[in-house]
PDB file of C-alpha atoms in Angstrom:
ATOM      1  CA  UNK A   1       0.000   0.000   0.000  1.00 62.00           C
ATOM      2  CA  UNK A   2       1.255   3.474  -0.818  1.00 69.00           C
ATOM      3  CA  UNK A   3       2.380   5.420   2.206  1.00 90.00           C
ATOM      4  CA  UNK A   4       2.621   8.799   0.457  1.00 95.00           C
ATOM      5  CA  UNK A   5       0.326   9.963  -2.328  1.00 95.00           C
ATOM      6  CA  UNK A   6       0.889  13.007  -4.494  1.00 96.00           C
ATOM      7  CA  UNK A   7      -1.974  13.281  -6.948  1.00 95.00           C
ATOM      8  CA  UNK A   8      -0.684  16.174  -9.064  1.00 95.00           C
ATOM      9  CA  UNK A   9       1.948  14.970 -11.540  1.00 93.00           C
ATOM     10  CA  UNK A  10       2.355  18.490 -12.929  1.00 95.00           C
ATOM     11  CA  UNK A  11       1.194  21.985 -12.106  1.00 95.00           C
ATOM     12  CA  UNK A  12       1.526  25.471 -13.540  1.00 96.00           C
ATOM     13  CA  UNK A  13       1.492  28.680 -11.544  1.00 97.00           C
ATOM     14  CA  UNK A  14       1.911  32.300 -12.521  1.00 97.00           C
ATOM     15  CA  UNK A  15       4.932  34.080 -11.115  1.00 97.00           C
ATOM     16  CA  UNK A  16       4.166  35.901  -7.830  1.00 97.00           C
ATOM     17  CA  UNK A  17       1.060  33.808  -7.170  1.00 97.00           C
ATOM     18  CA  UNK A  18       0.686  31.224  -4.409  1.00 97.00           C
ATOM     19  CA  UNK A  19       0.460  27.492  -5.147  1.00 97.00           C
ATOM     20  CA  UNK A  20      -0.501  24.440  -3.094  1.00 98.00           C
ATOM     21  CA  UNK A  21       1.017  21.038  -3.716  1.00 98.00           C
ATOM     22  CA  UNK A  22      -1.019  18.170  -2.300  1.00 98.00           C
ATOM     23  CA  UNK A  23       0.241  15.289  -0.195  1.00 98.00           C
ATOM     24  CA  UNK A  24      -1.632  12.617   1.732  1.00 97.00           C
ATOM     25  CA  UNK A  25      -0.030   9.952   3.859  1.00 96.00           C
ATOM     26  CA  UNK A  26      -0.901   6.673   5.506  1.00 94.00           C
ATOM     27  CA  UNK A  27       0.465   5.464   8.825  1.00 90.00           C
ATOM     28  CA  UNK A  28      -0.758   3.829  11.998  1.00 88.00           C
ATOM     29  CA  UNK A  29       2.139   5.152  14.069  1.00 86.00           C
ATOM     30  CA  UNK A  30       1.160   8.140  16.260  1.00 88.00           C
ATOM     31  CA  UNK A  31       4.699   9.511  15.972  1.00 87.00           C
ATOM     32  CA  UNK A  32       5.970  10.394  12.525  1.00 90.00           C
ATOM     33  CA  UNK A  33       7.631  13.172  10.562  1.00 91.00           C
ATOM     34  CA  UNK A  34       6.606  14.764   7.297  1.00 94.00           C
ATOM     35  CA  UNK A  35       9.062  16.406   4.906  1.00 95.00           C
ATOM     36  CA  UNK A  36       9.090  18.244   1.628  1.00 97.00           C
ATOM     37  CA  UNK A  37      12.050  18.203  -0.740  1.00 97.00           C
ATOM     38  CA  UNK A  38      12.715  20.168  -3.915  1.00 97.00           C
ATOM     39  CA  UNK A  39      14.593  18.683  -6.851  1.00 96.00           C
ATOM     40  CA  UNK A  40      15.624  21.223  -9.491  1.00 96.00           C
ATOM     41  CA  UNK A  41      16.677  20.162 -12.964  1.00 94.00           C
ATOM     42  CA  UNK A  42      20.256  19.868 -11.726  1.00 94.00           C
ATOM     43  CA  UNK A  43      19.146  16.804  -9.759  1.00 93.00           C
ATOM     44  CA  UNK A  44      20.095  17.506  -6.140  1.00 94.00           C
ATOM     45  CA  UNK A  45      17.580  16.996  -3.358  1.00 95.00           C
ATOM     46  CA  UNK A  46      16.979  20.124  -1.291  1.00 95.00           C
ATOM     47  CA  UNK A  47      15.211  19.991   2.068  1.00 94.00           C
ATOM     48  CA  UNK A  48      12.421  22.562   2.363  1.00 96.00           C
ATOM     49  CA  UNK A  49      10.299  22.015   5.449  1.00 95.00           C
ATOM     50  CA  UNK A  50       9.461  19.573   8.239  1.00 93.00           C
ATOM     51  CA  UNK A  51       6.338  18.879  10.317  1.00 94.00           C
ATOM     52  CA  UNK A  52       6.294  16.585  13.311  1.00 91.00           C
ATOM     53  CA  UNK A  53       3.117  14.657  14.057  1.00 91.00           C
ATOM     54  CA  UNK A  54       2.857  16.209  17.531  1.00 91.00           C
ATOM     55  CA  UNK A  55       3.503  19.762  16.391  1.00 90.00           C
ATOM     56  CA  UNK A  56       0.490  21.936  17.175  1.00 89.00           C
ATOM     57  CA  UNK A  57       1.253  24.637  14.654  1.00 93.00           C
ATOM     58  CA  UNK A  58       1.835  24.396  10.933  1.00 95.00           C
ATOM     59  CA  UNK A  59       5.487  24.607   9.983  1.00 94.00           C
ATOM     60  CA  UNK A  60       6.765  27.629   8.064  1.00 96.00           C
ATOM     61  CA  UNK A  61      10.126  28.336   6.413  1.00 94.00           C
ATOM     62  CA  UNK A  62      10.254  31.627   4.566  1.00 96.00           C
ATOM     63  CA  UNK A  63       7.908  31.381   1.565  1.00 97.00           C
ATOM     64  CA  UNK A  64       7.128  27.731   2.346  1.00 97.00           C
ATOM     65  CA  UNK A  65       4.432  26.603   4.733  1.00 97.00           C
ATOM     66  CA  UNK A  66       3.012  23.182   5.444  1.00 97.00           C
ATOM     67  CA  UNK A  67      -0.753  22.883   5.807  1.00 97.00           C
ATOM     68  CA  UNK A  68      -0.943  19.968   8.243  1.00 96.00           C
ATOM     69  CA  UNK A  69      -4.375  18.391   8.709  1.00 96.00           C
ATOM     70  CA  UNK A  70      -3.762  15.397  10.927  1.00 95.00           C
ATOM     71  CA  UNK A  71      -7.287  13.968  10.914  1.00 94.00           C
ATOM     72  CA  UNK A  72      -7.323  14.004   7.127  1.00 96.00           C
ATOM     73  CA  UNK A  73      -3.717  12.752   6.947  1.00 96.00           C
ATOM     74  CA  UNK A  74      -2.710  15.518   4.612  1.00 97.00           C
ATOM     75  CA  UNK A  75       0.437  17.637   4.540  1.00 97.00           C
ATOM     76  CA  UNK A  76       0.137  20.092   1.682  1.00 98.00           C
ATOM     77  CA  UNK A  77       2.989  22.410   0.766  1.00 98.00           C
ATOM     78  CA  UNK A  78       2.088  26.042   0.152  1.00 98.00           C
ATOM     79  CA  UNK A  79       4.534  28.231  -1.743  1.00 97.00           C
ATOM     80  CA  UNK A  80       3.713  31.908  -1.539  1.00 95.00           C
ATOM     81  CA  UNK A  81       4.788  34.485  -4.128  1.00 95.00           C
ATOM     82  CA  UNK A  82       6.131  31.938  -6.624  1.00 97.00           C
ATOM     83  CA  UNK A  83       9.412  32.696  -8.338  1.00 97.00           C
ATOM     84  CA  UNK A  84      10.851  31.356 -11.585  1.00 97.00           C
ATOM     85  CA  UNK A  85      13.458  29.511  -9.540  1.00 97.00           C
ATOM     86  CA  UNK A  86      10.683  27.499  -7.885  1.00 98.00           C
ATOM     87  CA  UNK A  87      10.235  25.497 -11.086  1.00 98.00           C
ATOM     88  CA  UNK A  88      11.260  21.983 -10.010  1.00 97.00           C
ATOM     89  CA  UNK A  89      10.046  18.594  -8.844  1.00 97.00           C
ATOM     90  CA  UNK A  90       8.660  18.534  -5.322  1.00 98.00           C
ATOM     91  CA  UNK A  91       8.567  15.401  -3.193  1.00 97.00           C
ATOM     92  CA  UNK A  92       6.600  14.759  -0.047  1.00 97.00           C
ATOM     93  CA  UNK A  93       8.106  12.223   2.354  1.00 95.00           C
ATOM     94  CA  UNK A  94       7.282  10.582   5.670  1.00 94.00           C
ATOM     95  CA  UNK A  95       9.499   9.063   8.339  1.00 89.00           C
ATOM     96  CA  UNK A  96       8.126   6.276  10.533  1.00 82.00           C
ATOM     97  CA  UNK A  97      10.269   6.023  13.660  1.00 71.00           C
ATOM     98  CA  UNK A  98       8.795   2.738  14.871  1.00 70.00           C
ATOM     99  CA  UNK A  99       9.480   1.123  11.505  1.00 65.00           C
ATOM    100  CA  UNK A 100      13.254   1.316  11.888  1.00 63.00           C
ATOM    101  CA  UNK A 101      13.260   4.925  10.782  1.00 71.00           C
ATOM    102  CA  UNK A 102      12.166   4.218   7.239  1.00 82.00           C
ATOM    103  CA  UNK A 103      11.458   7.100   4.907  1.00 88.00           C
ATOM    104  CA  UNK A 104       8.763   6.901   2.234  1.00 92.00           C
ATOM    105  CA  UNK A 105       8.506   9.275  -0.726  1.00 94.00           C
ATOM    106  CA  UNK A 106       5.649  10.253  -2.993  1.00 95.00           C
ATOM    107  CA  UNK A 107       5.931  10.189  -6.770  1.00 94.00           C
ATOM    108  CA  UNK A 108       6.428  13.942  -6.937  1.00 95.00           C
ATOM    109  CA  UNK A 109       4.817  17.018  -8.480  1.00 97.00           C
ATOM    110  CA  UNK A 110       6.485  18.913 -11.322  1.00 97.00           C
ATOM    111  CA  UNK A 111       5.890  22.616 -10.765  1.00 98.00           C
ATOM    112  CA  UNK A 112       6.322  25.071 -13.605  1.00 97.00           C
ATOM    113  CA  UNK A 113       6.307  28.784 -12.802  1.00 97.00           C
ATOM    114  CA  UNK A 114       5.259  30.958 -15.733  1.00 96.00           C
ATOM    115  CA  UNK A 115       6.620  34.514 -16.124  1.00 94.00           C
TER     116      UNK A 115
ATOM    117  CA  UNK B   1      32.012  20.240   5.708  1.00 65.00           C
ATOM    118  CA  UNK B   2      31.547  17.715   2.882  1.00 77.00           C
ATOM    119  CA  UNK B   3      28.201  16.221   4.027  1.00 93.00           C
ATOM    120  CA  UNK B   4      27.281  13.134   1.978  1.00 96.00           C
ATOM    121  CA  UNK B   5      29.773  12.242  -0.732  1.00 96.00           C
ATOM    122  CA  UNK B   6      28.611   9.858  -3.416  1.00 96.00           C
ATOM    123  CA  UNK B   7      30.687   8.474  -6.281  1.00 95.00           C
ATOM    124  CA  UNK B   8      30.681   8.071  -9.219  1.00 96.00           C
ATOM    125  CA  UNK B   9      28.333  10.674 -10.711  1.00 96.00           C
ATOM    126  CA  UNK B  10      27.831   8.718 -13.924  1.00 96.00           C
ATOM    127  CA  UNK B  11      28.358   5.075 -14.810  1.00 96.00           C
ATOM    128  CA  UNK B  12      27.616   2.880 -17.805  1.00 97.00           C
ATOM    129  CA  UNK B  13      27.622  -0.871 -17.319  1.00 96.00           C
ATOM    130  CA  UNK B  14      27.029  -3.865 -19.520  1.00 97.00           C
ATOM    131  CA  UNK B  15      24.484  -6.455 -18.490  1.00 97.00           C
ATOM    132  CA  UNK B  16      26.034  -8.878 -16.035  1.00 97.00           C
ATOM    133  CA  UNK B  17      28.777  -6.583 -14.805  1.00 97.00           C
ATOM    134  CA  UNK B  18      29.103  -5.769 -11.135  1.00 96.00           C
ATOM    135  CA  UNK B  19      30.023  -2.504  -9.504  1.00 96.00           C
ATOM    136  CA  UNK B  20      29.971  -0.637  -6.203  1.00 97.00           C
ATOM    137  CA  UNK B  21      28.501   2.803  -5.619  1.00 97.00           C
ATOM    138  CA  UNK B  22      30.386   4.533  -2.854  1.00 97.00           C
ATOM    139  CA  UNK B  23      28.798   6.679  -0.150  1.00 97.00           C
ATOM    140  CA  UNK B  24      30.475   8.419   2.757  1.00 97.00           C
ATOM    141  CA  UNK B  25      29.232  10.974   5.284  1.00 96.00           C
ATOM    142  CA  UNK B  26      31.179  13.049   7.770  1.00 94.00           C
ATOM    143  CA  UNK B  27      28.309  14.133  10.034  1.00 91.00           C
ATOM    144  CA  UNK B  28      28.444  11.120  12.376  1.00 90.00           C
ATOM    145  CA  UNK B  29      24.947  10.075  11.306  1.00 90.00           C
ATOM    146  CA  UNK B  30      23.756   6.686  12.469  1.00 89.00           C
ATOM    147  CA  UNK B  31      21.137   6.309   9.763  1.00 90.00           C
ATOM    148  CA  UNK B  32      22.149   5.792   6.119  1.00 94.00           C
ATOM    149  CA  UNK B  33      20.137   4.634   3.141  1.00 95.00           C
ATOM    150  CA  UNK B  34      20.096   4.096  -0.612  1.00 97.00           C
ATOM    151  CA  UNK B  35      17.285   5.112  -2.944  1.00 96.00           C
ATOM    152  CA  UNK B  36      16.647   4.722  -6.602  1.00 97.00           C
ATOM    153  CA  UNK B  37      14.680   7.306  -8.550  1.00 96.00           C
ATOM    154  CA  UNK B  38      12.737   6.300 -11.626  1.00 93.00           C
ATOM    155  CA  UNK B  39      10.443   8.560 -13.681  1.00 84.00           C
ATOM    156  CA  UNK B  40       6.932   8.744 -12.246  1.00 79.00           C
ATOM    157  CA  UNK B  41       7.823   6.631  -9.219  1.00 80.00           C
ATOM    158  CA  UNK B  42       9.577   9.012  -6.890  1.00 88.00           C
ATOM    159  CA  UNK B  43      12.324   7.663  -4.664  1.00 94.00           C
ATOM    160  CA  UNK B  44      12.181   4.050  -3.553  1.00 94.00           C
ATOM    161  CA  UNK B  45      14.182   2.679  -0.664  1.00 93.00           C
ATOM    162  CA  UNK B  46      16.653  -0.054  -1.609  1.00 96.00           C
ATOM    163  CA  UNK B  47      18.530  -0.747   1.646  1.00 95.00           C
ATOM    164  CA  UNK B  48      19.128   1.127   4.848  1.00 93.00           C
ATOM    165  CA  UNK B  49      21.238   0.964   7.969  1.00 93.00           C
ATOM    166  CA  UNK B  50      20.570   2.229  11.486  1.00 89.00           C
ATOM    167  CA  UNK B  51      24.184   1.845  12.599  1.00 90.00           C
ATOM    168  CA  UNK B  52      27.479   0.124  11.908  1.00 92.00           C
ATOM    169  CA  UNK B  53      26.952  -3.594  11.408  1.00 94.00           C
ATOM    170  CA  UNK B  54      23.160  -3.251  11.015  1.00 93.00           C
ATOM    171  CA  UNK B  55      21.478  -3.259   7.611  1.00 94.00           C
ATOM    172  CA  UNK B  56      18.032  -4.124   6.359  1.00 92.00           C
ATOM    173  CA  UNK B  57      16.056  -4.279   3.157  1.00 93.00           C
ATOM    174  CA  UNK B  58      13.833  -1.550   1.842  1.00 91.00           C
ATOM    175  CA  UNK B  59      11.158  -1.664  -0.850  1.00 90.00           C
ATOM    176  CA  UNK B  60      13.286  -2.786  -3.800  1.00 94.00           C
ATOM    177  CA  UNK B  61      16.331  -4.731  -2.510  1.00 96.00           C
ATOM    178  CA  UNK B  62      16.640  -7.424  -5.191  1.00 96.00           C
ATOM    179  CA  UNK B  63      19.906  -7.308  -7.108  1.00 96.00           C
ATOM    180  CA  UNK B  64      21.631  -5.072  -4.565  1.00 97.00           C
ATOM    181  CA  UNK B  65      23.843  -5.740  -1.591  1.00 97.00           C
ATOM    182  CA  UNK B  66      25.044  -3.457   1.218  1.00 97.00           C
ATOM    183  CA  UNK B  67      27.288  -3.564   4.237  1.00 96.00           C
ATOM    184  CA  UNK B  68      28.070  -1.054   6.996  1.00 96.00           C
ATOM    185  CA  UNK B  69      31.445  -1.702   8.540  1.00 96.00           C
ATOM    186  CA  UNK B  70      31.919   1.887   9.735  1.00 96.00           C
ATOM    187  CA  UNK B  71      29.601   4.738  10.690  1.00 94.00           C
ATOM    188  CA  UNK B  72      30.912   6.818   7.788  1.00 96.00           C
ATOM    189  CA  UNK B  73      30.603   4.448   4.821  1.00 97.00           C
ATOM    190  CA  UNK B  74      27.671   2.656   3.226  1.00 98.00           C
ATOM    191  CA  UNK B  75      28.515   1.193  -0.201  1.00 98.00           C
ATOM    192  CA  UNK B  76      25.892  -0.244  -2.526  1.00 98.00           C
ATOM    193  CA  UNK B  77      26.873  -3.237  -4.640  1.00 97.00           C
ATOM    194  CA  UNK B  78      25.191  -4.287  -7.850  1.00 96.00           C
ATOM    195  CA  UNK B  79      25.862  -7.992  -8.095  1.00 91.00           C
ATOM    196  CA  UNK B  80      25.003  -8.624 -11.772  1.00 96.00           C
ATOM    197  CA  UNK B  81      23.695  -5.503 -13.478  1.00 96.00           C
ATOM    198  CA  UNK B  82      20.450  -5.670 -15.451  1.00 97.00           C
ATOM    199  CA  UNK B  83      18.820  -3.051 -17.714  1.00 96.00           C
ATOM    200  CA  UNK B  84      16.022  -2.740 -15.106  1.00 96.00           C
ATOM    201  CA  UNK B  85      18.621  -1.236 -12.771  1.00 97.00           C
ATOM    202  CA  UNK B  86      19.073   1.773 -15.035  1.00 97.00           C
ATOM    203  CA  UNK B  87      18.155   4.593 -12.685  1.00 97.00           C
ATOM    204  CA  UNK B  88      19.402   7.503 -10.626  1.00 97.00           C
ATOM    205  CA  UNK B  89      20.733   6.401  -7.257  1.00 98.00           C
ATOM    206  CA  UNK B  90      20.853   8.549  -4.153  1.00 97.00           C
ATOM    207  CA  UNK B  91      22.635   7.892  -0.903  1.00 97.00           C
ATOM    208  CA  UNK B  92      21.258   9.672   2.158  1.00 95.00           C
ATOM    209  CA  UNK B  93      21.989   9.965   5.861  1.00 93.00           C
ATOM    210  CA  UNK B  94      20.316  11.414   8.914  1.00 90.00           C
ATOM    211  CA  UNK B  95      20.503  11.671  12.661  1.00 82.00           C
ATOM    212  CA  UNK B  96      18.694   9.070  14.683  1.00 73.00           C
ATOM    213  CA  UNK B  97      15.499   9.860  16.546  1.00 66.00           C
ATOM    214  CA  UNK B  98      16.138  12.264  19.401  1.00 63.00           C
ATOM    215  CA  UNK B  99      19.469  13.534  18.123  1.00 61.00           C
ATOM    216  CA  UNK B 100      18.142  16.482  16.160  1.00 63.00           C
ATOM    217  CA  UNK B 101      15.077  18.630  15.681  1.00 63.00           C
ATOM    218  CA  UNK B 102      13.727  16.894  12.647  1.00 65.00           C
ATOM    219  CA  UNK B 103      16.077  14.104  11.530  1.00 77.00           C
ATOM    220  CA  UNK B 104      15.806  15.171   7.909  1.00 87.00           C
ATOM    221  CA  UNK B 105      17.658  13.253   5.219  1.00 90.00           C
ATOM    222  CA  UNK B 106      20.864  14.690   3.832  1.00 93.00           C
ATOM    223  CA  UNK B 107      21.363  13.519   0.258  1.00 95.00           C
ATOM    224  CA  UNK B 108      24.375  12.864  -1.878  1.00 96.00           C
ATOM    225  CA  UNK B 109      24.482  14.365  -5.357  1.00 95.00           C
ATOM    226  CA  UNK B 110      23.251  11.194  -7.065  1.00 96.00           C
ATOM    227  CA  UNK B 111      24.626   8.633  -9.516  1.00 96.00           C
ATOM    228  CA  UNK B 112      23.151   8.250 -12.979  1.00 96.00           C
ATOM    229  CA  UNK B 113      23.554   4.567 -13.881  1.00 97.00           C
ATOM    230  CA  UNK B 114      22.858   3.100 -17.303  1.00 97.00           C
ATOM    231  CA  UNK B 115      22.908  -0.646 -17.877  1.00 96.00           C
ATOM    232  CA  UNK B 116      23.132  -1.660 -21.534  1.00 96.00           C
TER     233      UNK B 116
END
């Protein structure tokens, strides 16, 4: 069974607008971590933001925020004021501590920012 | 601070050949892992290790072998390369639970492997 689901293979957004990338997850462990990574065309994996399952507030890092809805098991990434440099693949990931610290990744969303 | 160093960056193999992808980290991370990235499938876990001498299988372990003799190094061995192993491979490491704020994965720069 898929642990992480990203249902948007590709998205377009106008420069300076906000965009939401969807992510749902599946776990029975009460303690877990949720991550978003960016992969530009150069191929490296860049950490963006983290949300712990016990965190009361949504995580924010600059223009990135994570819309964490625990009951719905969703962890959407919101990018405000999109820039051309935001064009990349975005991966949602989950860490299950009880399961020997395994990480699971979604299939990714390709974001294209239009000028 | 080098972080996670992964070599080589590119490799072409013939079917049946064997090779080792090297991975080293200098952050004293207990957790290390190998992923393969294929189009439309995201990153899939091949093998991982939670400390020296301890390894376990991930989602797609067949055709790969690992060992962890030191905290720093975690090589991935392809025993007999097949075209289905054409992929981009990433090594990653992280702190163990409780050692850091979020235990995020630190990635190497990736290896593009083609098996002909």
